[in-house]
Amino acid sequence: MEKRRLGISTGLAAYTLWGLLSVFWELLSVVPALDTLAYRIVFSLITISIVLTVQKDWGTIWGTIKELVQNRKIFWIILSSYLISLNWFIYIYMVTHHEATEASLGYYIMPLMNVIVALIFLHEKLSRSKVIALLLVILGVVILTIQAGSLPLNTLLMAASFCFYGLIKKQVQLPATISLTLETLFVAPVAIIYLLLSPHVITQDGAGVTTLLIFSGIITIIPLLLFAVATKNTDFITLGFIQYLNPTIQLLMAIFVIHESFSWHKAVVFVFIWLGILVFILGNVHGLHRLKHGRQ
């Protein structure tokens, strides 16, 4: 029970932070998306390296890499690092190109993919309340898709990349700090080479933008560490529904901060999605109540 509470609380914190970060990336719209991604990776590695050095934990990293190679699981960690990088790039590109609504659509679709993946690969079961919740959410996503006019490839790729990233995290479980270090370590060489070849200079857009790029490492690491803890302590489908916090906050940020247009279609979407989440939460509470009384 304590592990589940930890998983849910860290999941809520991670997705809330991710939702708020859309404003952060909007402030970096003057920087090309690929450059922003590369700086994000490099400064993430620098930040996590400082943490590992203070904790004197580098030996654990090299030992883990050796173990993963021996167990033939290193490929999955490398794949997960490029999946999350792809997700970052698409998200940064869409937000900095005034497509925050389309980006939030991708994160609304993502939990639906999680449910399908959980059923097929993890053999998790859907209760009646989860089926009803899923149907309500599907209705909301369909309306949002119709309102947007199309379902862009970027939206689908963003949803799929994070979905399979989460699946790998669930299957190859590592301590949060170690997992994040390996993910940034495997993509950092590509990021460094790109920055060396890129015409963009980190200081060319002023001190404010330079500062934001430097801090992109810290704001990247915190929610990823929280997400790593969440995937180890709760089931995949529960995480799938918690994820709706992220796009909902993104939409609110798009409306009230970035000032994208809001229509009655979006209001209807919110109604369906939050009804689905309410049904899901009530179903979970009922299930926990039955489990508690069954043990007494």
Coordinates of C-alpha atoms in Angstrom, one line a residue:
M1 CA 0.0 0.0 0.0
E2 CA 2.8 2.4 0.9
K3 CA 4.6 1.7 -2.4
R4 CA 1.4 2.4 -4.3
R5 CA 0.9 5.7 -2.5
L6 CA 4.5 6.6 -3.3
G7 CA 4.0 5.7 -7.0
I8 CA 0.8 7.8 -7.3
S9 CA 2.2 10.8 -5.4
T10 CA 5.5 10.9 -7.5
G11 CA 3.5 10.3 -10.7
L12 CA 1.2 13.3 -9.8
A13 CA 4.2 15.5 -9.1
A14 CA 6.0 14.5 -12.4
Y15 CA 3.0 15.1 -14.7
T16 CA 2.2 18.4 -13.0
L17 CA 5.8 19.6 -13.6
W18 CA 5.7 18.4 -17.2
G19 CA 2.4 20.3 -17.7
L20 CA 3.9 23.6 -16.4
L21 CA 7.1 23.3 -18.5
S22 CA 5.3 24.2 -21.7
V23 CA 5.7 27.9 -20.6
F24 CA 9.4 27.3 -20.1
W25 CA 10.0 25.9 -23.6
E26 CA 7.9 28.7 -25.1
L27 CA 10.4 31.2 -23.6
L28 CA 13.1 29.4 -25.7
S29 CA 11.2 29.7 -29.0
V30 CA 14.1 31.9 -30.4
V31 CA 16.4 28.8 -30.2
P32 CA 16.0 26.1 -32.9
A33 CA 14.3 23.0 -31.5
L34 CA 17.1 20.6 -32.2
D35 CA 19.6 23.0 -30.5
T36 CA 17.3 23.3 -27.5
L37 CA 17.1 19.5 -27.3
A38 CA 20.9 19.1 -27.5
Y39 CA 21.5 21.8 -24.8
R40 CA 18.9 20.0 -22.6
I41 CA 20.7 16.7 -22.9
V42 CA 24.1 18.1 -22.3
F43 CA 23.1 20.2 -19.2
S44 CA 21.1 17.2 -17.9
L45 CA 24.2 15.1 -18.0
I46 CA 26.2 17.8 -16.3
T47 CA 23.6 18.1 -13.6
I48 CA 23.3 14.4 -12.9
S49 CA 27.1 14.0 -13.1
I50 CA 27.4 16.5 -10.2
V51 CA 24.9 14.6 -8.2
L52 CA 26.7 11.3 -8.8
T53 CA 30.1 12.8 -8.0
V54 CA 28.8 14.2 -4.7
Q55 CA 27.2 10.8 -3.9
K56 CA 30.4 9.0 -5.0
D57 CA 28.2 6.7 -7.1
W58 CA 30.0 6.5 -10.4
G59 CA 31.2 2.9 -9.6
T60 CA 27.5 1.8 -9.5
I61 CA 27.0 3.3 -12.9
W62 CA 29.8 1.4 -14.5
G63 CA 28.8 -1.8 -12.7
T64 CA 25.2 -1.4 -13.9
I65 CA 26.4 -1.0 -17.5
K66 CA 28.5 -4.1 -17.2
E67 CA 25.6 -6.1 -15.8
L68 CA 23.2 -4.8 -18.5
V69 CA 25.6 -5.9 -21.2
Q70 CA 25.9 -9.3 -19.6
N71 CA 22.1 -9.7 -19.3
R72 CA 21.7 -8.4 -22.9
K73 CA 19.4 -5.6 -21.6
I74 CA 21.7 -2.7 -22.6
F75 CA 19.9 -2.4 -26.0
W76 CA 16.6 -1.6 -24.2
I77 CA 18.2 1.2 -22.1
I78 CA 19.8 2.7 -25.2
L79 CA 16.4 2.5 -27.1
S80 CA 14.6 4.1 -24.1
S81 CA 17.1 7.0 -24.2
Y82 CA 16.4 7.7 -27.8
L83 CA 12.7 7.3 -27.4
I84 CA 12.6 10.0 -24.7
S85 CA 14.9 12.2 -26.7
L86 CA 12.5 11.9 -29.7
N87 CA 9.6 12.8 -27.4
W88 CA 11.5 15.8 -26.1
F89 CA 12.3 17.1 -29.6
I90 CA 8.7 16.8 -30.9
Y91 CA 7.3 18.4 -27.8
I92 CA 9.8 21.3 -27.9
Y93 CA 9.2 21.8 -31.6
M94 CA 5.4 21.9 -31.3
V95 CA 5.3 24.3 -28.3
T96 CA 7.9 26.7 -29.8
H97 CA 5.9 26.7 -33.1
H98 CA 2.6 27.7 -31.4
E99 CA 1.1 24.2 -31.5
A100 CA 0.6 23.7 -27.7
T101 CA -3.0 22.4 -28.3
E102 CA -1.8 19.8 -30.7
A103 CA 1.0 18.8 -28.2
S104 CA -1.6 18.4 -25.5
L105 CA -3.6 16.2 -27.9
G106 CA -0.6 13.9 -28.1
Y107 CA -0.5 13.5 -24.3
Y108 CA -4.2 12.9 -24.2
I109 CA -3.7 10.0 -26.7
M110 CA -0.7 8.6 -24.9
P111 CA -2.6 7.0 -22.0
L112 CA -4.9 5.3 -24.5
M113 CA -1.8 3.7 -26.0
N114 CA -0.6 2.8 -22.5
V115 CA -3.8 0.9 -21.8
I116 CA -3.5 -1.1 -25.0
V117 CA 0.2 -1.8 -24.3
A118 CA -0.6 -2.8 -20.8
L119 CA -3.3 -5.2 -22.0
I120 CA -1.1 -6.8 -24.7
F121 CA 2.4 -6.9 -23.2
L122 CA 1.8 -6.7 -19.4
H123 CA -1.5 -8.7 -19.3
E124 CA -3.0 -6.1 -16.9
K125 CA -6.8 -6.4 -16.5
L126 CA -9.4 -3.7 -17.0
S127 CA -12.1 -3.4 -14.3
R128 CA -15.6 -2.3 -15.3
S129 CA -14.9 1.2 -14.0
K130 CA -11.7 1.4 -16.1
V131 CA -13.6 0.4 -19.2
I132 CA -16.2 3.1 -18.6
A133 CA -13.5 5.6 -17.9
L134 CA -11.6 4.6 -21.0
L135 CA -14.7 5.0 -23.2
L136 CA -15.4 8.5 -21.8
V137 CA -11.8 9.5 -22.4
I138 CA -11.9 8.1 -26.0
L139 CA -14.9 10.3 -26.7
G140 CA -13.0 13.3 -25.4
V141 CA -10.0 12.6 -27.5
V142 CA -12.1 12.0 -30.6
I143 CA -13.8 15.4 -30.2
L144 CA -10.4 17.1 -29.6
T145 CA -9.1 15.4 -32.8
I146 CA -12.1 16.6 -34.8
Q147 CA -11.7 20.1 -33.4
A148 CA -8.0 20.2 -34.4
G149 CA -9.0 19.2 -37.9
S150 CA -6.5 16.4 -38.3
L151 CA -4.3 14.0 -36.3
P152 CA -0.7 15.2 -37.2
L153 CA 2.1 12.6 -37.4
N154 CA 4.0 14.6 -34.8
T155 CA 1.2 14.1 -32.3
L156 CA 1.1 10.3 -32.9
L157 CA 4.9 10.0 -32.7
M158 CA 5.1 12.0 -29.5
A159 CA 2.4 9.8 -27.9
A160 CA 4.0 6.5 -29.1
S161 CA 7.5 7.4 -28.1
F162 CA 6.7 8.1 -24.5
C163 CA 4.3 5.2 -24.3
F164 CA 7.0 2.7 -25.2
Y165 CA 9.6 4.6 -23.1
G166 CA 7.4 3.9 -20.1
L167 CA 7.0 0.3 -21.1
I168 CA 10.7 -0.2 -21.2
K169 CA 11.1 1.5 -17.8
K170 CA 8.5 -0.9 -16.4
Q171 CA 10.3 -4.0 -17.8
V172 CA 13.9 -3.0 -17.1
Q173 CA 13.7 -1.4 -13.6
L174 CA 16.7 0.5 -12.3
P175 CA 17.2 3.0 -9.5
A176 CA 15.9 6.4 -10.7
T177 CA 19.3 8.2 -10.6
I178 CA 21.1 5.3 -12.4
S179 CA 18.4 5.0 -15.1
L180 CA 18.4 8.8 -15.8
T181 CA 22.2 8.8 -15.9
L182 CA 22.4 6.0 -18.5
E183 CA 19.7 7.6 -20.6
T184 CA 21.5 10.9 -20.8
L185 CA 24.9 9.2 -21.2
F186 CA 23.9 7.3 -24.3
V187 CA 22.5 10.3 -26.2
A188 CA 25.0 12.9 -25.0
P189 CA 27.6 12.1 -27.7
V190 CA 25.1 12.7 -30.4
A191 CA 24.0 16.0 -28.7
I192 CA 27.6 17.2 -28.3
I193 CA 28.5 16.5 -31.9
Y194 CA 25.4 18.3 -33.1
L195 CA 26.2 21.4 -31.0
L196 CA 29.8 21.4 -32.3
L197 CA 28.4 21.5 -35.9
S198 CA 25.5 23.8 -35.3
P199 CA 25.8 27.5 -36.2
H200 CA 23.9 28.4 -33.1
V201 CA 25.9 29.8 -30.2
I202 CA 24.5 29.5 -26.7
T203 CA 25.1 33.2 -25.9
Q204 CA 23.7 34.7 -29.1
D205 CA 20.2 35.3 -27.9
G206 CA 21.1 37.2 -24.7
A207 CA 21.8 36.4 -21.0
G208 CA 18.2 35.4 -20.2
V209 CA 18.0 32.7 -22.9
T210 CA 21.5 31.5 -22.0
T211 CA 20.4 31.1 -18.4
L212 CA 17.3 29.2 -19.3
L213 CA 19.3 26.8 -21.5
I214 CA 21.7 26.1 -18.6
F215 CA 18.8 25.4 -16.2
S216 CA 17.1 23.2 -18.8
G217 CA 19.1 20.3 -17.3
I218 CA 17.8 20.7 -13.8
I219 CA 14.1 21.1 -14.9
T220 CA 14.5 18.0 -17.1
I221 CA 16.0 15.8 -14.4
I222 CA 13.5 16.5 -11.5
P223 CA 10.3 15.2 -13.3
L224 CA 12.1 12.3 -14.9
L225 CA 13.4 11.1 -11.5
L226 CA 9.9 11.4 -10.1
F227 CA 8.5 9.4 -13.1
A228 CA 11.2 6.7 -12.6
V229 CA 10.0 6.2 -9.0
A230 CA 6.4 6.2 -10.1
T231 CA 6.9 3.5 -12.7
K232 CA 8.5 1.2 -10.1
N233 CA 5.7 1.6 -7.5
T234 CA 2.4 1.6 -9.4
D235 CA 0.7 -0.2 -12.3
F236 CA 0.9 0.9 -15.9
I237 CA -2.8 1.7 -16.3
T238 CA -2.9 3.9 -13.2
L239 CA 0.0 5.9 -14.6
G240 CA -1.9 6.1 -17.9
F241 CA -4.7 8.0 -16.3
I242 CA -2.5 10.2 -14.0
Q243 CA -0.9 11.4 -17.3
Y244 CA -4.0 13.4 -18.1
L245 CA -2.8 16.0 -15.6
N246 CA 0.0 16.9 -18.0
P247 CA -2.0 17.8 -21.1
T248 CA -4.8 19.5 -19.1
I249 CA -2.2 21.8 -17.5
Q250 CA -0.7 22.3 -20.9
L251 CA -4.0 23.4 -22.3
L252 CA -4.6 25.8 -19.4
M253 CA -1.1 27.2 -19.9
A254 CA -1.8 27.6 -23.7
I255 CA -5.1 29.4 -23.0
F256 CA -4.1 31.7 -20.1
V257 CA -0.4 32.2 -20.5
I258 CA 0.5 31.5 -24.2
H259 CA -2.9 32.9 -25.2
E260 CA -3.9 30.3 -27.8
S261 CA -7.6 30.3 -28.8
F262 CA -10.2 28.4 -26.8
S263 CA -13.5 27.1 -28.1
W264 CA -16.5 25.3 -26.8
H265 CA -15.2 22.0 -28.4
K266 CA -12.3 22.1 -25.9
A267 CA -14.7 22.7 -23.0
V268 CA -16.6 19.5 -24.1
V269 CA -13.3 17.6 -24.2
F270 CA -12.5 18.6 -20.7
V271 CA -15.9 17.4 -19.5
F272 CA -15.5 13.9 -21.1
I273 CA -11.9 13.5 -20.0
W274 CA -12.4 14.6 -16.4
L275 CA -15.6 12.5 -16.2
G276 CA -13.4 9.5 -17.2
I277 CA -10.8 10.3 -14.6
L278 CA -13.5 10.7 -12.0
V279 CA -14.9 7.3 -12.8
F280 CA -11.4 5.8 -12.8
I281 CA -10.6 7.3 -9.3
L282 CA -13.9 6.2 -7.8
G283 CA -13.3 2.7 -9.2
N284 CA -9.9 2.6 -7.6
V285 CA -11.2 3.9 -4.3
H286 CA -13.9 1.2 -4.3
G287 CA -11.4 -1.5 -5.2
L288 CA -9.1 -0.4 -2.4
H289 CA -12.0 -0.3 0.0
R290 CA -13.0 -3.9 -0.9
L291 CA -9.4 -5.1 -0.6
K292 CA -9.0 -3.5 2.8
H293 CA -12.2 -5.0 4.2
G294 CA -11.3 -8.4 2.6
R295 CA -8.1 -8.5 4.6
Q296 CA -9.9 -7.7 7.9

